mmCIF file with all atom_site columns, C-alpha atoms in Angstrom:
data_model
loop_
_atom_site.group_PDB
_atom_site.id
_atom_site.type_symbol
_atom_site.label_atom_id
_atom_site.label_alt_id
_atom_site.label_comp_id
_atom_site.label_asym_id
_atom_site.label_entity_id
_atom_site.label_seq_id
_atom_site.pdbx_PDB_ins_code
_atom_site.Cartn_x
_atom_site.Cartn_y
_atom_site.Cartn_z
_atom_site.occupancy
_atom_site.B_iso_or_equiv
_atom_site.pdbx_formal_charge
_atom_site.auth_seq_id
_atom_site.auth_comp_id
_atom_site.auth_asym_id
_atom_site.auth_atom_id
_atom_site.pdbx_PDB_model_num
ATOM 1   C CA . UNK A 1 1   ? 88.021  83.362  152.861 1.00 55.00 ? 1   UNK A CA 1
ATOM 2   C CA . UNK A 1 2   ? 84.956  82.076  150.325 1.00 58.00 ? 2   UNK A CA 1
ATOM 3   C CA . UNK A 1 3   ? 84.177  85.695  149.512 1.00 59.00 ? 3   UNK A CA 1
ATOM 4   C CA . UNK A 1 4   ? 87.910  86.544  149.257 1.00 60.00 ? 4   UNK A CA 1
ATOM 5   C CA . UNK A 1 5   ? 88.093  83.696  146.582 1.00 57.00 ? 5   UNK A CA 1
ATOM 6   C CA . UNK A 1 6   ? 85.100  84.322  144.904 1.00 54.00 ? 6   UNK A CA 1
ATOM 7   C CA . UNK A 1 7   ? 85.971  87.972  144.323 1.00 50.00 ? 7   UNK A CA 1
ATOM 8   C CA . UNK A 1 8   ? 89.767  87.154  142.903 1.00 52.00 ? 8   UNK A CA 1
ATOM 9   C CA . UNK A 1 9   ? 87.866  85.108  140.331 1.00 49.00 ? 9   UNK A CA 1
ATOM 10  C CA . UNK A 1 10  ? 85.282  87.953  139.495 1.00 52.00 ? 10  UNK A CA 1
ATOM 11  C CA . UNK A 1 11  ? 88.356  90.067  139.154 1.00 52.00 ? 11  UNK A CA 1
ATOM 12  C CA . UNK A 1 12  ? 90.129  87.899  137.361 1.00 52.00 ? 12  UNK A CA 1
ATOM 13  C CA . UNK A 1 13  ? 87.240  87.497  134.810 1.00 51.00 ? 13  UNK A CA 1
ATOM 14  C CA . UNK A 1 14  ? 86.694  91.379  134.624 1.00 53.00 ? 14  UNK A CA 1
ATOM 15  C CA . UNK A 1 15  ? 90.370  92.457  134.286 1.00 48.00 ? 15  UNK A CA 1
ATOM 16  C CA . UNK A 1 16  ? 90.806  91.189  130.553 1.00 51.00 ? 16  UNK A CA 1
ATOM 17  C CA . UNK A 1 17  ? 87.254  92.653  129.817 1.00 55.00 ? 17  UNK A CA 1
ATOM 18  C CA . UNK A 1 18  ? 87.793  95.997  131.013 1.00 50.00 ? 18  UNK A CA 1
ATOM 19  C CA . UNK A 1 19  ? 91.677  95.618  129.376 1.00 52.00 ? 19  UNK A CA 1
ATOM 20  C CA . UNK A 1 20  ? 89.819  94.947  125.934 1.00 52.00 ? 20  UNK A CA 1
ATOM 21  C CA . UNK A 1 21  ? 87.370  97.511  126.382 1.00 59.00 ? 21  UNK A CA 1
ATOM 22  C CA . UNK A 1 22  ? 90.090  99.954  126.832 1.00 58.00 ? 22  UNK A CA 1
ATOM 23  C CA . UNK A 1 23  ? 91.557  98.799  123.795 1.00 61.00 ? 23  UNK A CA 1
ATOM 24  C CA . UNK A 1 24  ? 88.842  98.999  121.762 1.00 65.00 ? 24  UNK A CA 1
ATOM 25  C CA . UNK A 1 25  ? 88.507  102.675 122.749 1.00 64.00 ? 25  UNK A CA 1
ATOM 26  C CA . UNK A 1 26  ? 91.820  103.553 121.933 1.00 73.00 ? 26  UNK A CA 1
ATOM 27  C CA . UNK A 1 27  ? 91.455  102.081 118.623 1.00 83.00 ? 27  UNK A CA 1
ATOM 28  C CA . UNK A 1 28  ? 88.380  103.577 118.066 1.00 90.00 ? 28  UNK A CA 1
ATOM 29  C CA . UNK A 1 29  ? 90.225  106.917 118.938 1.00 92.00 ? 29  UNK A CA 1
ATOM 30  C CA . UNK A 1 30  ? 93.401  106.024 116.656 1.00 92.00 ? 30  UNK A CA 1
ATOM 31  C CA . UNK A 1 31  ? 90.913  105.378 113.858 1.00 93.00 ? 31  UNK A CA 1
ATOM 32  C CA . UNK A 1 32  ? 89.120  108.794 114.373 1.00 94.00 ? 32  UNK A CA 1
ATOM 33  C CA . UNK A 1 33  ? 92.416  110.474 114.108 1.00 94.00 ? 33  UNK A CA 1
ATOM 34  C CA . UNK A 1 34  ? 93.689  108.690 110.691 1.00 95.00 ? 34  UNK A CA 1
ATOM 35  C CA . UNK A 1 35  ? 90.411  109.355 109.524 1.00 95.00 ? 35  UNK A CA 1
ATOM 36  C CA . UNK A 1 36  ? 90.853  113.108 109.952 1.00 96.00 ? 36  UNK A CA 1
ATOM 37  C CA . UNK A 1 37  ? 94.442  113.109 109.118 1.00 95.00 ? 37  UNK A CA 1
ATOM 38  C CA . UNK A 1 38  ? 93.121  111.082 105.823 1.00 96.00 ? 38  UNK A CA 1
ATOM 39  C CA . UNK A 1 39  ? 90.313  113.755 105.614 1.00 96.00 ? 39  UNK A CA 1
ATOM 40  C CA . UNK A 1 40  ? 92.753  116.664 105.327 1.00 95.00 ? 40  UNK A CA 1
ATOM 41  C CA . UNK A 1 41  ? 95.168  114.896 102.758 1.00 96.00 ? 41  UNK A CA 1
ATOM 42  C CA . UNK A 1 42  ? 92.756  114.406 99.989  1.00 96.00 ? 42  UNK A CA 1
ATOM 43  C CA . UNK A 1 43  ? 91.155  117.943 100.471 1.00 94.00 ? 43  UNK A CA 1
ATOM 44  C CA . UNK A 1 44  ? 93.710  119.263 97.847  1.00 92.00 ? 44  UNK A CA 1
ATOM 45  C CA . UNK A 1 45  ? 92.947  116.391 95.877  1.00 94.00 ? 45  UNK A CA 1
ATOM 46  C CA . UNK A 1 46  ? 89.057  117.699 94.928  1.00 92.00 ? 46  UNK A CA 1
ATOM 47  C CA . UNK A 1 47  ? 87.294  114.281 94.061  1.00 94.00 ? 47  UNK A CA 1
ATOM 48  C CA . UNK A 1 48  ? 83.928  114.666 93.825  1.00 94.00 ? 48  UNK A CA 1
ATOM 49  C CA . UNK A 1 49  ? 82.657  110.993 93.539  1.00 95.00 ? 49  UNK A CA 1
ATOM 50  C CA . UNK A 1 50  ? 81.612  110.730 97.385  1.00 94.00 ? 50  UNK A CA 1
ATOM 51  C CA . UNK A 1 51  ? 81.380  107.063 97.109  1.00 95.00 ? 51  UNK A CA 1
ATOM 52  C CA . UNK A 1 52  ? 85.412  107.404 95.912  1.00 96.00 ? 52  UNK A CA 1
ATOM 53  C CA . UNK A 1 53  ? 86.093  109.469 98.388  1.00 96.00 ? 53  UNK A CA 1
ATOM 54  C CA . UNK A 1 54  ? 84.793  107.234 100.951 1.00 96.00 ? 54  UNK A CA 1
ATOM 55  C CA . UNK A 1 55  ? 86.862  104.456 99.240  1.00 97.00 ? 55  UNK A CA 1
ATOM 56  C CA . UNK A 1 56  ? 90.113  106.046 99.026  1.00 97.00 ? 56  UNK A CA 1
ATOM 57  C CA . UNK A 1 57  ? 89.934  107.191 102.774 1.00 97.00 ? 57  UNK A CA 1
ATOM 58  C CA . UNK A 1 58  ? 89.218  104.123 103.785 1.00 97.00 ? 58  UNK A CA 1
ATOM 59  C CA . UNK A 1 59  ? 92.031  102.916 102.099 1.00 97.00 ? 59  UNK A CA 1
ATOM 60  C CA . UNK A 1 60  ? 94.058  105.312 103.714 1.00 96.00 ? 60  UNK A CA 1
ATOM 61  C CA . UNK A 1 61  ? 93.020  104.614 107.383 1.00 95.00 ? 61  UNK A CA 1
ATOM 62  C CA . UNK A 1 62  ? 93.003  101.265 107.116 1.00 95.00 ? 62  UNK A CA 1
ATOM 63  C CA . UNK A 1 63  ? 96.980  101.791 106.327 1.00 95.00 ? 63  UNK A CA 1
ATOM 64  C CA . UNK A 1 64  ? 97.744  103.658 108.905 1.00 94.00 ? 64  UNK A CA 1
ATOM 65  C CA . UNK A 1 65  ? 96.172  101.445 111.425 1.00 93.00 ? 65  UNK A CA 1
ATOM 66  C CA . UNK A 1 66  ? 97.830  98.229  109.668 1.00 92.00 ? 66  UNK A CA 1
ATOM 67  C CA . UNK A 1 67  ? 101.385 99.948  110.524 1.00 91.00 ? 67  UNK A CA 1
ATOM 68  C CA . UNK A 1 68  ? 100.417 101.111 113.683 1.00 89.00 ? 68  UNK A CA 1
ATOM 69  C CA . UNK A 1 69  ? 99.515  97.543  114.642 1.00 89.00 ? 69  UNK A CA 1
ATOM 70  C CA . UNK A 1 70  ? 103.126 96.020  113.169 1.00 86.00 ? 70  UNK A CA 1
ATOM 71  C CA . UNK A 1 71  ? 104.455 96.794  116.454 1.00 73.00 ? 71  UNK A CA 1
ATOM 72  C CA . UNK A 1 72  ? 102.763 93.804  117.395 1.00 72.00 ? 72  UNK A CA 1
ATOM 73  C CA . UNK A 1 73  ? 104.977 91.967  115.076 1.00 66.00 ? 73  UNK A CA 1
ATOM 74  C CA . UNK A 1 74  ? 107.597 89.331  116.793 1.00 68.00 ? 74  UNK A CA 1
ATOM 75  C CA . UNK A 1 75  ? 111.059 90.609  114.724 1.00 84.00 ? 75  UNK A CA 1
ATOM 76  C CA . UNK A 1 76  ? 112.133 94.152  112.873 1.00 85.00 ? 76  UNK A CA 1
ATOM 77  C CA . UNK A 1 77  ? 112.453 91.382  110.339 1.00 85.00 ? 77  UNK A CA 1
ATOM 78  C CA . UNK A 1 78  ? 109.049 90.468  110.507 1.00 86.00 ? 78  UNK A CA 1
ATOM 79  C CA . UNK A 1 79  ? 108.372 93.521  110.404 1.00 87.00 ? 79  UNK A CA 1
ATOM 80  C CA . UNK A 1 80  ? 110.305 95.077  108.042 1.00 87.00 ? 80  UNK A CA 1
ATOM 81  C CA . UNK A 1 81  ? 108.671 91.896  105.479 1.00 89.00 ? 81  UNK A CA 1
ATOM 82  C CA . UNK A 1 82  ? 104.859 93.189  106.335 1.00 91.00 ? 82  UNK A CA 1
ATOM 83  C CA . UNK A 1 83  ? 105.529 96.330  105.831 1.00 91.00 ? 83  UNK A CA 1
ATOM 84  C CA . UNK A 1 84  ? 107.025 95.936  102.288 1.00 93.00 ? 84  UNK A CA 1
ATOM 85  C CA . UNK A 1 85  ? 103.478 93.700  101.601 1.00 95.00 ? 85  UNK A CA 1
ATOM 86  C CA . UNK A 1 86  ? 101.467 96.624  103.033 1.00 95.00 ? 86  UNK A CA 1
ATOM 87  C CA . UNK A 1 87  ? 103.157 99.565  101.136 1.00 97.00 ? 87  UNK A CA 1
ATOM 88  C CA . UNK A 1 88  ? 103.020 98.044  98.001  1.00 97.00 ? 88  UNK A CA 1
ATOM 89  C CA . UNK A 1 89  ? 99.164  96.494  98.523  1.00 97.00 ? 89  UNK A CA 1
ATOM 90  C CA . UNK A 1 90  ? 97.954  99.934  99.254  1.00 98.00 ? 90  UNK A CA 1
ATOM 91  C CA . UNK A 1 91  ? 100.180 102.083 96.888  1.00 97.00 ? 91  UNK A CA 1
ATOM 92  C CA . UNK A 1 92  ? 98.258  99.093  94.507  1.00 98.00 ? 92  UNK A CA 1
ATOM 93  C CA . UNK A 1 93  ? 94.703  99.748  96.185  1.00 98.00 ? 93  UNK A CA 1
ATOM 94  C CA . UNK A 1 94  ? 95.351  103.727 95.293  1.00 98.00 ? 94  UNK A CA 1
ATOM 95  C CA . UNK A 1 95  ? 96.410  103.730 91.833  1.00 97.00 ? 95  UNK A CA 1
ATOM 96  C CA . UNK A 1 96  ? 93.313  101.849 91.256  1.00 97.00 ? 96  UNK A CA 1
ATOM 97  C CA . UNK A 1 97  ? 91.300  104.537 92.624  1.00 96.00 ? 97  UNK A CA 1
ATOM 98  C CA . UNK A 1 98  ? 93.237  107.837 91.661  1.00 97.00 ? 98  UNK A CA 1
ATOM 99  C CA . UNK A 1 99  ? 95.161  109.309 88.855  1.00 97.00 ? 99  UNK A CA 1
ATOM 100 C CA . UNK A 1 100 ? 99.528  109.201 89.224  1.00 97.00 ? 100 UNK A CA 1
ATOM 101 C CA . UNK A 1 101 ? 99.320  112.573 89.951  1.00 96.00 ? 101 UNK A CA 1
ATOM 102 C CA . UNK A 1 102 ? 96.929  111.799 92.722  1.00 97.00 ? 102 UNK A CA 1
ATOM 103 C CA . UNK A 1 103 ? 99.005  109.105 93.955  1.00 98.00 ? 103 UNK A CA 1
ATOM 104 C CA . UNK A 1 104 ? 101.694 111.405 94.146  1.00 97.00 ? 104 UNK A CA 1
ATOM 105 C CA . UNK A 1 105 ? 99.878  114.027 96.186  1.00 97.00 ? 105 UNK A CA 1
ATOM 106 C CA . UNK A 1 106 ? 98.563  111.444 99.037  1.00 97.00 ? 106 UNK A CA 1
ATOM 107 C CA . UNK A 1 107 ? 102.136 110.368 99.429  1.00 98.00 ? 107 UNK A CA 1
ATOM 108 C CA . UNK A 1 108 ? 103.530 113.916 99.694  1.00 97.00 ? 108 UNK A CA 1
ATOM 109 C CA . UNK A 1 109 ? 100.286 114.217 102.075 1.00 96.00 ? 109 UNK A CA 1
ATOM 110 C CA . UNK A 1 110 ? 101.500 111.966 104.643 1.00 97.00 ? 110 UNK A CA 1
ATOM 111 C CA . UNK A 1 111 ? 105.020 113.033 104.622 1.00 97.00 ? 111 UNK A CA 1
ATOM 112 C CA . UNK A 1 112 ? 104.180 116.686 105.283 1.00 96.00 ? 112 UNK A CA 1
ATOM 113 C CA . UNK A 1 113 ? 105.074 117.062 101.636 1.00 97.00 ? 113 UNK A CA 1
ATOM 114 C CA . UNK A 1 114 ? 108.762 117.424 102.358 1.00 97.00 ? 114 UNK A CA 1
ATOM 115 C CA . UNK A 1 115 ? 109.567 116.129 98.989  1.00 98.00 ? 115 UNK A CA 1
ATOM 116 C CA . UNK A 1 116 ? 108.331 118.745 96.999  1.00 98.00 ? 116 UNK A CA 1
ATOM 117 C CA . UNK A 1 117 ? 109.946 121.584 100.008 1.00 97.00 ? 117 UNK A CA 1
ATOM 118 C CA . UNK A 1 118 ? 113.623 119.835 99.680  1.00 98.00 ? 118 UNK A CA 1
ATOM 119 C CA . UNK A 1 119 ? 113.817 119.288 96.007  1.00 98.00 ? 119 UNK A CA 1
ATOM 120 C CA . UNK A 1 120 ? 112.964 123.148 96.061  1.00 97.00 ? 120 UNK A CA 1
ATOM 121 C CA . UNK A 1 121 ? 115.444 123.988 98.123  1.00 97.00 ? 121 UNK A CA 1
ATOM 122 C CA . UNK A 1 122 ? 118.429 122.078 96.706  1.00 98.00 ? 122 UNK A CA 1
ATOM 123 C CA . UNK A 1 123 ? 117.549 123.791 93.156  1.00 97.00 ? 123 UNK A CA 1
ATOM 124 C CA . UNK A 1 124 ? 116.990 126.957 94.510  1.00 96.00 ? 124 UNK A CA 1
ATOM 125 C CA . UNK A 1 125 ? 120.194 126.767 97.031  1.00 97.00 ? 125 UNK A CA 1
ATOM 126 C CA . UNK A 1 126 ? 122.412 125.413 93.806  1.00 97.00 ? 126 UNK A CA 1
ATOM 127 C CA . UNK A 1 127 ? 121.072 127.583 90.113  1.00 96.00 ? 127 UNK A CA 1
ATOM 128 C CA . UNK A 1 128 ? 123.760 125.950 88.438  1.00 96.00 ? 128 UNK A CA 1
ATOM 129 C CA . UNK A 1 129 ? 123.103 121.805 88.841  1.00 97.00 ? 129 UNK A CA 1
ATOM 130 C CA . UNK A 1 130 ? 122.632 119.836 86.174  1.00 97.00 ? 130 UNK A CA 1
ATOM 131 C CA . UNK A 1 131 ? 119.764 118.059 85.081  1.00 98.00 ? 131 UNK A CA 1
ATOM 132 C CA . UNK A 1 132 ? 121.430 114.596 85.793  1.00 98.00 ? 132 UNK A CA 1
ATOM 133 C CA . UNK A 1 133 ? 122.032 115.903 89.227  1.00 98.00 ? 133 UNK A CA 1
ATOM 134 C CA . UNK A 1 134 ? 118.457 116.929 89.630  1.00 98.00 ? 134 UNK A CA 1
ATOM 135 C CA . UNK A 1 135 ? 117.278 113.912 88.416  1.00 98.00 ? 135 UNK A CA 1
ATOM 136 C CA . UNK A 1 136 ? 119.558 112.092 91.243  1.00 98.00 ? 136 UNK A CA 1
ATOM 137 C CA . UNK A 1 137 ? 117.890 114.383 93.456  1.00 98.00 ? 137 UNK A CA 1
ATOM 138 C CA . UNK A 1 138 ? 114.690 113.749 92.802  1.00 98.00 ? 138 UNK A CA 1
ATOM 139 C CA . UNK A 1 139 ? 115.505 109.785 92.193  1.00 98.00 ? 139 UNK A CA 1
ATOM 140 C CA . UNK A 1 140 ? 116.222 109.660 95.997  1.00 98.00 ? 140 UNK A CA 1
ATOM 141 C CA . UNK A 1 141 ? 113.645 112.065 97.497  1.00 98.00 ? 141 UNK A CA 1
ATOM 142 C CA . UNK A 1 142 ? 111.244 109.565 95.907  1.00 98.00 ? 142 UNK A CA 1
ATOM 143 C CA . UNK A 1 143 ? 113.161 106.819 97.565  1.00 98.00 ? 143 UNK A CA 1
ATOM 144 C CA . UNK A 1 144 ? 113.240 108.559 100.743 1.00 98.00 ? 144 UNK A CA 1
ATOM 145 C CA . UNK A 1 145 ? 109.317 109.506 100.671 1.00 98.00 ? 145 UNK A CA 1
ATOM 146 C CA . UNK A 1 146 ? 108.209 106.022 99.941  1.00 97.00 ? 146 UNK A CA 1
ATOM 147 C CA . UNK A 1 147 ? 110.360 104.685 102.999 1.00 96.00 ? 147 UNK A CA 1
ATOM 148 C CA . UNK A 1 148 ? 109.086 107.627 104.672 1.00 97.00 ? 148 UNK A CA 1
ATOM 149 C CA . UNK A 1 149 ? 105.396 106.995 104.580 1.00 96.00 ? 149 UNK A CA 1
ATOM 150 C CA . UNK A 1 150 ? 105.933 103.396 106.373 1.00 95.00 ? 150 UNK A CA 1
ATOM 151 C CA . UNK A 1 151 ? 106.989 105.516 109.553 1.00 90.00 ? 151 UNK A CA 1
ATOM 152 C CA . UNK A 1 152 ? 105.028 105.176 112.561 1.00 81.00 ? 152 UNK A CA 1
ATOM 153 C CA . UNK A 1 153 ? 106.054 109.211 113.731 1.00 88.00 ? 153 UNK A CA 1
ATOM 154 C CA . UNK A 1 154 ? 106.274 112.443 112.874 1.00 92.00 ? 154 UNK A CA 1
ATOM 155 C CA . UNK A 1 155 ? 110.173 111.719 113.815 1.00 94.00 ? 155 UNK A CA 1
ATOM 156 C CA . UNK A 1 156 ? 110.499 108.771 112.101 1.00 93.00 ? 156 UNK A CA 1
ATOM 157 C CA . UNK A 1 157 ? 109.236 110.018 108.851 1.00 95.00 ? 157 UNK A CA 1
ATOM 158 C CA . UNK A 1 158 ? 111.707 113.572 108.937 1.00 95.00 ? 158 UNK A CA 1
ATOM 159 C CA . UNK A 1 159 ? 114.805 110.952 110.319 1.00 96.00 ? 159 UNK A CA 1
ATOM 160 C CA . UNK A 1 160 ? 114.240 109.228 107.211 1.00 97.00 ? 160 UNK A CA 1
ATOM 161 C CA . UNK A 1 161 ? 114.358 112.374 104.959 1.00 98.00 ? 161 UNK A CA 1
ATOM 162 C CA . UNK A 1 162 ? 117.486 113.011 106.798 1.00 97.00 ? 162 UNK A CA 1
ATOM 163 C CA . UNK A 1 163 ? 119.170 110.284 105.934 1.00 97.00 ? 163 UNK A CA 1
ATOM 164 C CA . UNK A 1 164 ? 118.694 110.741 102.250 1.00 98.00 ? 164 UNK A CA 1
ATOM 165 C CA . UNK A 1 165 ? 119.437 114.606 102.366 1.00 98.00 ? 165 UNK A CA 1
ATOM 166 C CA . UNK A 1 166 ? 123.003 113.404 103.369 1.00 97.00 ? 166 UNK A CA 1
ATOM 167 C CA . UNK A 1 167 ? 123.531 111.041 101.011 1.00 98.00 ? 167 UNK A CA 1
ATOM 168 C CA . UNK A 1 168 ? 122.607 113.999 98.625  1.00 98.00 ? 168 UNK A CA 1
ATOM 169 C CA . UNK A 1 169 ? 124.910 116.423 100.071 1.00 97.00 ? 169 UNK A CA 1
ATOM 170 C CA . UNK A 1 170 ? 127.661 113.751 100.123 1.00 97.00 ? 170 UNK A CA 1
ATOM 171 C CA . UNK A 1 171 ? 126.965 113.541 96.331  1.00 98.00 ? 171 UNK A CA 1
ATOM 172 C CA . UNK A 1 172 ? 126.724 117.064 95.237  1.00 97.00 ? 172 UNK A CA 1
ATOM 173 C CA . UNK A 1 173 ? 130.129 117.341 97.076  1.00 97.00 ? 173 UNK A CA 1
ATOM 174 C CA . UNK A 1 174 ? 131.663 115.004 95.146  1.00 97.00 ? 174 UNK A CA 1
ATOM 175 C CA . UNK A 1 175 ? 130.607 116.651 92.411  1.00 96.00 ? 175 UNK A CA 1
ATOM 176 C CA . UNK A 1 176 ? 132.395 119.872 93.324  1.00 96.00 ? 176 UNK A CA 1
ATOM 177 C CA . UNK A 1 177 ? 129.661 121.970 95.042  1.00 96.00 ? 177 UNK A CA 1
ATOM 178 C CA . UNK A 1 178 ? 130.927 123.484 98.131  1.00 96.00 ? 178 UNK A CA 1
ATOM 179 C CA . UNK A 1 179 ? 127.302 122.983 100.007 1.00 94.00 ? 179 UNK A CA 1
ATOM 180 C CA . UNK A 1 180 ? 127.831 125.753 103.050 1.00 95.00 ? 180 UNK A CA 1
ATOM 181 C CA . UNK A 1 181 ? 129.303 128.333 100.392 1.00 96.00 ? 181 UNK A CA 1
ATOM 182 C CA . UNK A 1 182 ? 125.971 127.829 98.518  1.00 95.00 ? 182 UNK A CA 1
ATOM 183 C CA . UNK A 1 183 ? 124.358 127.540 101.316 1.00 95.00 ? 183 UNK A CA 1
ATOM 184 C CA . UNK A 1 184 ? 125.430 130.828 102.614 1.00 95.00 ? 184 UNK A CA 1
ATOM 185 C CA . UNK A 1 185 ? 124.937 132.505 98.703  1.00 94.00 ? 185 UNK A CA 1
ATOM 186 C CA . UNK A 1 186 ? 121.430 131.373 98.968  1.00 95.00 ? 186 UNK A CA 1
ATOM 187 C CA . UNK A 1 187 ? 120.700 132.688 102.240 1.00 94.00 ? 187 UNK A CA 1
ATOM 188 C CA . UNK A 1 188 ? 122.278 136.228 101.175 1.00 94.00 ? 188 UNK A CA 1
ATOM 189 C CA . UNK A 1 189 ? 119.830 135.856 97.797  1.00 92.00 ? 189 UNK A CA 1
ATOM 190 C CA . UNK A 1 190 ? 116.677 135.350 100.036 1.00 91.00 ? 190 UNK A CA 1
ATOM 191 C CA . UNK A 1 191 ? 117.467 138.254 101.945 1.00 91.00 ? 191 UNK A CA 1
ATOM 192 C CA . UNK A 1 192 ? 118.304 140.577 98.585  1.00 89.00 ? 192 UNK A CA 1
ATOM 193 C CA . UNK A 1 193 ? 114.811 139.426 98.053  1.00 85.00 ? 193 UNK A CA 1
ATOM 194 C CA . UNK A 1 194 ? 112.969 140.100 100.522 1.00 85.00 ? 194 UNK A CA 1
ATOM 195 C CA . UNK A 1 195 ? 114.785 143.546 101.295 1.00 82.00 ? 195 UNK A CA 1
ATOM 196 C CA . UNK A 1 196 ? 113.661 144.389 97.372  1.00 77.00 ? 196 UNK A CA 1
ATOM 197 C CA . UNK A 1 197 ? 110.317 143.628 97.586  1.00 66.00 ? 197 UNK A CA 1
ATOM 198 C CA . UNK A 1 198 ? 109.065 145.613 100.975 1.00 53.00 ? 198 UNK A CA 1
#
């Protein structure tokens, strides 16, 4: 019964080690993945400071492991309040580092640059908008990328984008585009183009 007792305690005591162990490792891992995922984002952006470099991905791990970790939070309010403060401390911590232009590629970066795809398509799909209506585009792309990078998924991130690329196409409707005709022009045009140029 004595050695029963004695090892409940040990395995009491051990439990919560071996649980923060574990934990440790899989932050270690989650941290070895931002770091590569940070890695690969500011390829394209060629800095050759290495003691920037360093900086900057630091800065950008130690983001994505501050929103991974809001799931700890207590409320989506709570939340939804920290991760405001974090977006706009490290969009802060970057511009300090980096040129707008920079900026601007890190957050296309870790959105799969679906900004830059969409606004693309919508002025390619539509020859004839206006540049008030491109500007609206482009007004809520930007809105939808910087809600966008907060995202804790691959999913999360694209729902977002969806979202916003309704609200567009509820726009451009109400300004008299009929979006499956042009759609459906656009898709005929592609073709054209690719039949002319094999």
């Amino acid at each position: 019964m004595k050695t029963k007792h004695i090892l409940l305690c040990i395995g009491l005591l051990i439990c919560p080690i071996l649980k923060a162990q574990s934990q440790a490792d899989s932050d270690k891992a989650y941290l070895a993945t931002v770091t590569k995922r940070s890695d690969k984002i500011l390829a394209e952006l060629q800095i050759a400071d290495s003691v920037k470099y360093k900086q900057v991905r630091e800065i950008m791990a130690k983001q994505y492991v501050d929103l991974n970790n809001l799931q700890l939070q207590k409320s989506e309010e709570q939340i939804a309040q920290k991760r405001t403060e974090l977006h706009q401390h490290y969009v802060a911590q970057l511009s300090a580092q980096l040129t707008p232009a920079q900026v601007e590629k890190i957050k296309d970066g870790m959105t799969y640059g679906v900004l830059p795809v969409t606004y693309k398509a919508y002025t390619d799909m539509i020859p004839t908008l206006k540049e008030e209506e491109k500007s609206q585009i482009m007004s809520w792309l930007k809105e939808a990328r910087e809600l966008a990078m907060d995202g804790g998924s691959s999913e999360e991130k694209h729902k977002v984008f969806g979202k916003y690329k309704g609200r567009i196409n509820n726009y451009l409707s109400e300004r008299g585009y009929n979006i499956q005709e042009e759609r459906v022009n656009w898709e005929g045009r592609m073709k054209a183009s690719k039949s002319n140029g094999r």
